Amino acid sequence: MSIDRELNKRSGSKCELCGATENLKVYEVLPTKKGGIDEAVQACTTCIEQIENPGNEDLNHWRCLNDSMWSEHIPVQVVAWRMLSRLRAAGWPQELLDMMYLDEDVLEWAKATGEGEDDENKIIHRDSNGVILEHGDSVVLIKDLKVKGSSMVAKQGTAVRNIRLDHENAEYIEGKVDGQQIVIITQYVKKI
């Protein structure tokens, strides 16, 4: 069964965040480990656009989290926590956050994108031009790089898609080059 059908069945053909029944899509909750239904939610395009574009949220739209934060499905809980954290300055989201309980590993996943951290504590990854990098971005190497522990050389101009960020060091990202997962220093990449 495809992930679309599984999520449709799990959600009852509704957005798992706001309950909308139209324009539904699979939204992968980053960072993922295995992919699949346990790392995704069924969401409407309105929710997805507001999740992916911080600063463009309709505060009243997200009052739906009052219900969806109690979902039994962990990816829904993670997205609800992230959105409540992002909107907490409005008052009521902080009250909901105070009521919400997540297991330690789920909370770690929810915090993995840096949502909920104060801006001064957030680790920001920037490419060689100072452009901010996000999970899932694509970059291109601007220099030939020797891969430690291997005879491989990642060539200049190689595109690295679906990067992952190191949440402890702003200078490191991870991505696949020639089928091998490697760590890349951000000063040697440019966002595509």
GROMACS .gro file of N, CA and C in nm, residues 39-166:
model
  384
   39GLU      N    1   0.683   0.884   0.964
   39GLU     CA    2   0.758   1.010   0.959
   39GLU      C    3   0.689   1.110   0.866
   40ALA      N    4   0.556   1.097   0.854
   40ALA     CA    5   0.481   1.185   0.764
   40ALA      C    6   0.342   1.212   0.820
   41VAL      N    7   0.284   1.320   0.773
   41VAL     CA    8   0.145   1.352   0.806
   41VAL      C    9   0.071   1.383   0.675
   42GLN      N   10  -0.060   1.367   0.680
   42GLN     CA   11  -0.143   1.412   0.569
   42GLN      C   12  -0.184   1.554   0.603
   43ALA      N   13  -0.149   1.649   0.517
   43ALA     CA   14  -0.177   1.789   0.544
   43ALA      C   15  -0.230   1.858   0.420
   44CYS      N   16  -0.308   1.963   0.442
   44CYS     CA   17  -0.360   2.042   0.331
   44CYS      C   18  -0.252   2.140   0.284
   45THR      N   19  -0.270   2.192   0.165
   45THR     CA   20  -0.169   2.285   0.110
   45THR      C   21  -0.160   2.412   0.194
   46THR      N   22  -0.269   2.455   0.257
   46THR     CA   23  -0.266   2.574   0.343
   46THR      C   24  -0.170   2.552   0.459
   47CYS      N   25  -0.182   2.439   0.527
   47CYS     CA   26  -0.092   2.408   0.640
   47CYS      C   27   0.052   2.396   0.592
   48ILE      N   28   0.074   2.322   0.483
   48ILE     CA   29   0.210   2.299   0.434
   48ILE      C   30   0.277   2.431   0.396
   49GLU      N   31   0.206   2.518   0.326
   49GLU     CA   32   0.264   2.646   0.287
   49GLU      C   33   0.303   2.729   0.407
   50GLN      N   34   0.222   2.727   0.512
   50GLN     CA   35   0.252   2.806   0.631
   50GLN      C   36   0.363   2.742   0.714
   51ILE      N   37   0.373   2.610   0.713
   51ILE     CA   38   0.482   2.542   0.783
   51ILE      C   39   0.615   2.575   0.715
   52GLU      N   40   0.616   2.571   0.582
   52GLU     CA   41   0.740   2.589   0.506
   52GLU      C   42   0.781   2.734   0.487
   53ASN      N   43   0.693   2.828   0.519
   53ASN     CA   44   0.723   2.970   0.501
   53ASN      C   45   0.703   3.047   0.631
   54PRO      N   46   0.798   3.035   0.725
   54PRO     CA   47   0.784   3.104   0.853
   54PRO      C   48   0.763   3.254   0.832
   55GLY      N   49   0.675   3.311   0.914
   55GLY     CA   50   0.645   3.452   0.904
   55GLY      C   51   0.517   3.478   0.827
   56ASN      N   52   0.464   3.377   0.757
   56ASN     CA   53   0.342   3.393   0.679
   56ASN      C   54   0.224   3.316   0.740
   57GLU      N   55   0.231   3.291   0.871
   57GLU     CA   56   0.126   3.212   0.935
   57GLU      C   57   0.001   3.296   0.964
   58ASP      N   58  -0.113   3.233   0.944
   58ASP     CA   59  -0.241   3.291   0.985
   58ASP      C   60  -0.267   3.234   1.124
   59LEU      N   61  -0.249   3.317   1.225
   59LEU     CA   62  -0.257   3.273   1.364
   59LEU      C   63  -0.388   3.200   1.394
   60ASN      N   64  -0.499   3.252   1.343
   60ASN     CA   65  -0.629   3.188   1.370
   60ASN      C   66  -0.640   3.051   1.305
   61HIS      N   67  -0.575   3.030   1.191
   61HIS     CA   68  -0.577   2.898   1.127
   61HIS      C   69  -0.520   2.793   1.221
   62TRP      N   70  -0.416   2.829   1.296
   62TRP     CA   71  -0.345   2.732   1.380
   62TRP      C   72  -0.413   2.705   1.513
   63ARG      N   73  -0.529   2.765   1.537
   63ARG     CA   74  -0.605   2.729   1.658
   63ARG      C   75  -0.650   2.583   1.652
   64CYS      N   76  -0.643   2.525   1.532
   64CYS     CA   77  -0.675   2.383   1.513
   64CYS      C   78  -0.581   2.293   1.593
   65LEU      N   79  -0.464   2.344   1.629
   65LEU     CA   80  -0.367   2.263   1.703
   65LEU      C   81  -0.418   2.227   1.841
   66ASN      N   82  -0.516   2.303   1.891
   66ASN     CA   83  -0.577   2.272   2.020
   66ASN      C   84  -0.632   2.129   2.020
   67ASP      N   85  -0.673   2.080   1.903
   67ASP     CA   86  -0.722   1.943   1.891
   67ASP      C   87  -0.614   1.848   1.841
   68SER      N   88  -0.544   1.888   1.734
   68SER     CA   89  -0.450   1.795   1.670
   68SER      C   90  -0.326   1.766   1.755
   69MET      N   91  -0.293   1.852   1.850
   69MET     CA   92  -0.175   1.825   1.935
   69MET      C   93  -0.194   1.699   2.019
   70TRP      N   94  -0.319   1.655   2.035
   70TRP     CA   95  -0.349   1.536   2.114
   70TRP      C   96  -0.354   1.410   2.029
   71SER      N   97  -0.316   1.420   1.902
   71SER     CA   98  -0.318   1.304   1.813
   71SER      C   99  -0.234   1.191   1.871
   72GLU      N  100  -0.277   1.069   1.844
   72GLU     CA  101  -0.199   0.952   1.888
   72GLU      C  102  -0.079   0.927   1.796
   73HIS      N  103  -0.074   0.997   1.683
   73HIS     CA  104   0.032   0.975   1.584
   73HIS      C  105   0.147   1.073   1.608
   74ILE      N  106   0.265   1.019   1.627
   74ILE     CA  107   0.381   1.098   1.666
   74ILE      C  108   0.418   1.207   1.565
   75PRO      N  109   0.416   1.183   1.433
   75PRO     CA  110   0.451   1.292   1.341
   75PRO      C  111   0.357   1.412   1.354
   76VAL      N  112   0.229   1.387   1.383
   76VAL     CA  113   0.133   1.496   1.402
   76VAL      C  114   0.170   1.575   1.527
   77GLN      N  115   0.207   1.503   1.633
   77GLN     CA  116   0.249   1.569   1.757
   77GLN      C  117   0.372   1.656   1.734
   78VAL      N  118   0.467   1.606   1.655
   78VAL     CA  119   0.590   1.680   1.628
   78VAL      C  120   0.560   1.810   1.553
   79VAL      N  121   0.477   1.802   1.449
   79VAL     CA  122   0.442   1.923   1.372
   79VAL      C  123   0.365   2.020   1.461
   80ALA      N  124   0.273   1.969   1.542
   80ALA     CA  125   0.197   2.056   1.632
   80ALA      C  126   0.291   2.128   1.728
   81TRP      N  127   0.386   2.056   1.786
   81TRP     CA  128   0.482   2.118   1.879
   81TRP      C  129   0.563   2.226   1.810
   82ARG      N  130   0.609   2.196   1.687
   82ARG     CA  131   0.690   2.294   1.614
   82ARG      C  132   0.611   2.422   1.584
   83MET      N  133   0.487   2.406   1.541
   83MET     CA  134   0.407   2.525   1.508
   83MET      C  135   0.371   2.603   1.633
   84LEU      N  136   0.336   2.534   1.740
   84LEU     CA  137   0.307   2.604   1.866
   84LEU      C  138   0.431   2.679   1.916
   85SER      N  139   0.547   2.617   1.901
   85SER     CA  140   0.672   2.683   1.943
   85SER      C  141   0.698   2.807   1.860
   86ARG      N  142   0.675   2.798   1.730
   86ARG     CA  143   0.697   2.910   1.641
   86ARG      C  144   0.603   3.027   1.674
   87LEU      N  145   0.481   2.995   1.713
   87LEU     CA  146   0.378   3.097   1.735
   87LEU      C  147   0.361   3.137   1.881
   88ARG      N  148   0.445   3.084   1.969
   88ARG     CA  149   0.423   3.099   2.114
   88ARG      C  150   0.415   3.243   2.163
   89ALA      N  151   0.472   3.337   2.092
   89ALA     CA  152   0.469   3.477   2.134
   89ALA      C  153   0.327   3.533   2.137
   90ALA      N  154   0.234   3.466   2.068
   90ALA     CA  155   0.095   3.513   2.065
   90ALA      C  156   0.020   3.484   2.195
   91GLY      N  157   0.078   3.406   2.284
   91GLY     CA  158   0.016   3.378   2.414
   91GLY      C  159  -0.050   3.243   2.421
   92TRP      N  160  -0.161   3.225   2.349
   92TRP     CA  161  -0.234   3.098   2.358
   92TRP      C  162  -0.151   2.978   2.313
   93PRO      N  163  -0.061   2.990   2.211
   93PRO     CA  164   0.019   2.873   2.176
   93PRO      C  165   0.111   2.828   2.292
   94GLN      N  166   0.162   2.923   2.369
   94GLN     CA  167   0.247   2.888   2.483
   94GLN      C  168   0.166   2.811   2.587
   95GLU      N  169   0.040   2.849   2.607
   95GLU     CA  170  -0.045   2.778   2.702
   95GLU      C  171  -0.066   2.633   2.657
   96LEU      N  172  -0.086   2.613   2.526
   96LEU     CA  173  -0.101   2.477   2.474
   96LEU      C  174   0.029   2.398   2.488
   97LEU      N  175   0.142   2.465   2.460
   97LEU     CA  176   0.272   2.398   2.475
   97LEU      C  177   0.293   2.352   2.618
   98ASP      N  178   0.252   2.434   2.714
   98ASP     CA  179   0.268   2.399   2.855
   98ASP      C  180   0.188   2.274   2.892
   99MET      N  181   0.078   2.248   2.820
   99MET     CA  182  -0.004   2.129   2.846
   99MET      C  183   0.049   2.006   2.773
  100MET      N  184   0.128   2.027   2.670
  100MET     CA  185   0.170   1.917   2.582
  100MET      C  186   0.286   1.840   2.644
  101TYR      N  187   0.279   1.707   2.635
  101TYR     CA  188   0.388   1.622   2.682
  101TYR      C  189   0.435   1.536   2.567
  102LEU      N  190   0.567   1.536   2.543
  102LEU     CA  191   0.626   1.449   2.442
  102LEU      C  192   0.735   1.366   2.510
  103ASP      N  193   0.743   1.237   2.472
  103ASP     CA  194   0.854   1.154   2.521
  103ASP      C  195   0.985   1.218   2.479
  104GLU      N  196   1.092   1.185   2.548
  104GLU     CA  197   1.222   1.248   2.525
  104GLU      C  198   1.269   1.236   2.380
  105ASP      N  199   1.257   1.118   2.320
  105ASP     CA  200   1.303   1.099   2.182
  105ASP      C  201   1.214   1.175   2.083
  106VAL      N  202   1.084   1.186   2.112
  106VAL     CA  203   0.993   1.261   2.025
  106VAL      C  204   1.024   1.410   2.035
  107LEU      N  205   1.050   1.458   2.157
  107LEU     CA  206   1.084   1.599   2.176
  107LEU      C  207   1.215   1.632   2.104
  108GLU      N  208   1.310   1.540   2.108
  108GLU     CA  209   1.438   1.559   2.037
  108GLU      C  210   1.413   1.573   1.887
  109TRP      N  211   1.324   1.488   1.832
  109TRP     CA  212   1.288   1.496   1.690
  109TRP      C  213   1.221   1.631   1.661
  110ALA      N  214   1.130   1.672   1.749
  110ALA     CA  215   1.059   1.800   1.729
  110ALA      C  216   1.157   1.918   1.729
  111LYS      N  217   1.259   1.911   1.813
  111LYS     CA  218   1.356   2.021   1.824
  111LYS      C  219   1.464   2.014   1.717
  112ALA      N  220   1.469   1.906   1.640
  112ALA     CA  221   1.578   1.883   1.544
  112ALA      C  222   1.591   1.991   1.438
  113THR      N  223   1.483   2.061   1.407
  113THR     CA  224   1.491   2.166   1.304
  113THR      C  225   1.523   2.303   1.364
  114GLY      N  226   1.537   2.308   1.497
  114GLY     CA  227   1.568   2.435   1.562
  114GLY      C  228   1.444   2.515   1.597
  115GLU      N  229   1.327   2.462   1.565
  115GLU     CA  230   1.201   2.531   1.599
  115GLU      C  231   1.190   2.537   1.751
  116GLY      N  232   1.149   2.647   1.801
  116GLY     CA  233   1.130   2.661   1.945
  116GLY      C  234   1.250   2.715   2.019
  117GLU      N  235   1.364   2.725   1.951
  117GLU     CA  236   1.483   2.782   2.014
  117GLU      C  237   1.480   2.933   1.996
  118ASP      N  238   1.538   3.002   2.093
  118ASP     CA  239   1.553   3.146   2.077
  118ASP      C  240   1.651   3.169   1.963
  119ASP      N  241   1.629   3.277   1.887
  119ASP     CA  242   1.712   3.303   1.770
  119ASP      C  243   1.861   3.310   1.802
  120GLU      N  244   1.897   3.361   1.919
  120GLU     CA  245   2.039   3.373   1.950
  120GLU      C  246   2.103   3.237   1.980
  121ASN      N  247   2.021   3.136   2.013
  121ASN     CA  248   2.074   3.003   2.042
  121ASN      C  249   2.068   2.910   1.921
  122LYS      N  250   2.000   2.950   1.817
  122LYS     CA  251   1.980   2.867   1.699
  122LYS      C  252   2.109   2.855   1.619
  123ILE      N  253   2.140   2.736   1.578
  123ILE     CA  254   2.255   2.714   1.490
  123ILE      C  255   2.208   2.736   1.348
  124ILE      N  256   2.272   2.829   1.279
  124ILE     CA  257   2.233   2.862   1.142
  124ILE      C  258   2.343   2.819   1.047
  125HIS      N  259   2.307   2.736   0.951
  125HIS     CA  260   2.400   2.688   0.850
  125HIS      C  261   2.394   2.781   0.729
  126ARG      N  262   2.510   2.828   0.685
  126ARG     CA  263   2.516   2.917   0.569
  126ARG      C  264   2.614   2.861   0.466
  127ASP      N  265   2.581   2.880   0.337
  127ASP     CA  266   2.671   2.835   0.232
  127ASP      C  267   2.785   2.936   0.214
  128SER      N  268   2.867   2.916   0.112
  128SER     CA  269   2.984   3.002   0.090
  128SER      C  270   2.946   3.146   0.060
  129ASN      N  271   2.823   3.170   0.018
  129ASN     CA  272   2.776   3.306  -0.011
  129ASN      C  273   2.695   3.366   0.104
  130GLY      N  274   2.684   3.294   0.215
  130GLY     CA  275   2.609   3.343   0.329
  130GLY      C  276   2.461   3.314   0.324
  131VAL      N  277   2.416   3.236   0.226
  131VAL     CA  278   2.274   3.201   0.213
  131VAL      C  279   2.242   3.092   0.316
  132ILE      N  280   2.131   3.107   0.387
  132ILE     CA  281   2.091   3.010   0.490
  132ILE      C  282   2.049   2.879   0.425
  133LEU      N  283   2.101   2.769   0.480
  133LEU     CA  284   2.069   2.635   0.432
  133LEU      C  285   1.967   2.571   0.526
  134GLU      N  286   1.874   2.494   0.468
  134GLU     CA  287   1.770   2.425   0.544
  134GLU      C  288   1.776   2.276   0.510
  135HIS      N  289   1.716   2.193   0.597
  135HIS     CA  290   1.702   2.050   0.567
  135HIS      C  291   1.635   2.034   0.433
  136GLY      N  292   1.685   1.942   0.351
  136GLY     CA  293   1.622   1.911   0.224
  136GLY      C  294   1.666   1.999   0.108
  137ASP      N  295   1.746   2.102   0.135
  137ASP     CA  296   1.796   2.188   0.027
  137ASP      C  297   1.891   2.111  -0.064
  138SER      N  298   1.916   2.168  -0.180
  138SER     CA  299   2.017   2.113  -0.272
  138SER      C  300   2.130   2.213  -0.282
  139VAL      N  301   2.253   2.161  -0.285
  139VAL     CA  302   2.371   2.245  -0.296
  139VAL      C  303   2.462   2.190  -0.405
  140VAL      N  304   2.558   2.271  -0.447
  140VAL     CA  305   2.658   2.228  -0.543
  140VAL      C  306   2.796   2.254  -0.481
  141LEU      N  307   2.888   2.161  -0.502
  141LEU     CA  308   3.023   2.177  -0.449
  141LEU      C  309   3.098   2.281  -0.531
  142ILE      N  310   3.170   2.369  -0.463
  142ILE     CA  311   3.245   2.473  -0.534
  142ILE      C  312   3.394   2.442  -0.540
  143LYS      N  313   3.432   2.324  -0.491
  143LYS     CA  314   3.573   2.285  -0.488
  143LYS      C  315   3.579   2.132  -0.484
  144ASP      N  316   3.684   2.074  -0.542
  144ASP     CA  317   3.706   1.929  -0.529
  144ASP      C  318   3.735   1.900  -0.382
  145LEU      N  319   3.671   1.798  -0.327
  145LEU     CA  320   3.689   1.764  -0.185
  145LEU      C  321   3.729   1.619  -0.170
  146LYS      N  322   3.840   1.595  -0.099
  146LYS     CA  323   3.880   1.459  -0.066
  146LYS      C  324   3.793   1.413   0.050
  147VAL      N  325   3.742   1.291   0.039
  147VAL     CA  326   3.656   1.236   0.143
  147VAL      C  327   3.744   1.155   0.238
  148LYS      N  328   3.747   1.199   0.365
  148LYS     CA  329   3.831   1.131   0.465
  148LYS      C  330   3.789   0.986   0.480
  149GLY      N  331   3.887   0.898   0.496
  149GLY     CA  332   3.860   0.757   0.515
  149GLY      C  333   3.822   0.686   0.386
  150SER      N  334   3.847   0.749   0.272
  150SER     CA  335   3.807   0.694   0.144
  150SER      C  336   3.903   0.746   0.037
  151SER      N  337   3.909   0.678  -0.074
  151SER     CA  338   3.990   0.727  -0.185
  151SER      C  339   3.907   0.817  -0.278
  152MET      N  340   3.783   0.837  -0.241
  152MET     CA  341   3.691   0.915  -0.323
  152MET      C  342   3.722   1.064  -0.319
  153VAL      N  343   3.703   1.130  -0.433
  153VAL     CA  344   3.713   1.276  -0.441
  153VAL      C  345   3.579   1.326  -0.495
  154ALA      N  346   3.512   1.411  -0.416
  154ALA     CA  347   3.387   1.472  -0.460
  154ALA      C  348   3.424   1.590  -0.549
  155LYS      N  349   3.385   1.585  -0.673
  155LYS     CA  350   3.427   1.684  -0.772
  155LYS      C  351   3.349   1.815  -0.763
  156GLN      N  352   3.418   1.923  -0.795
  156GLN     CA  353   3.357   2.055  -0.804
  156GLN      C  354   3.241   2.048  -0.904
  157GLY      N  355   3.130   2.113  -0.872
  157GLY     CA  356   3.014   2.112  -0.960
  157GLY      C  357   2.915   2.000  -0.933
  158THR      N  358   2.951   1.907  -0.843
  158THR     CA  359   2.861   1.798  -0.808
  158THR      C  360   2.743   1.851  -0.728
  159ALA      N  361   2.623   1.815  -0.769
  159ALA     CA  362   2.503   1.855  -0.695
  159ALA      C  363   2.477   1.756  -0.583
  160VAL      N  364   2.447   1.807  -0.465
  160VAL     CA  365   2.412   1.724  -0.350
  160VAL      C  366   2.269   1.761  -0.312
  161ARG      N  367   2.179   1.666  -0.326
  161ARG     CA  368   2.038   1.694  -0.303
  161ARG      C  369   1.994   1.643  -0.165
  162ASN      N  370   1.889   1.704  -0.113
  162ASN     CA  371   1.829   1.662   0.013
  162ASN      C  372   1.931   1.656   0.127
  163ILE      N  373   1.997   1.768   0.151
  163ILE     CA  374   2.099   1.771   0.255
  163ILE      C  375   2.035   1.763   0.393
  164ARG      N  376   2.115   1.722   0.488
  164ARG     CA  377   2.075   1.720   0.629
  164ARG      C  378   2.173   1.807   0.705
  165LEU      N  379   2.122   1.876   0.806
  165LEU     CA  380   2.205   1.968   0.883
  165LEU      C  381   2.257   1.901   1.009
  166ASP      N  382   2.378   1.935   1.048
  166ASP     CA  383   2.434   1.891   1.176
  166ASP      C  384   2.385   1.990   1.280
   0.00000   0.00000   0.00000
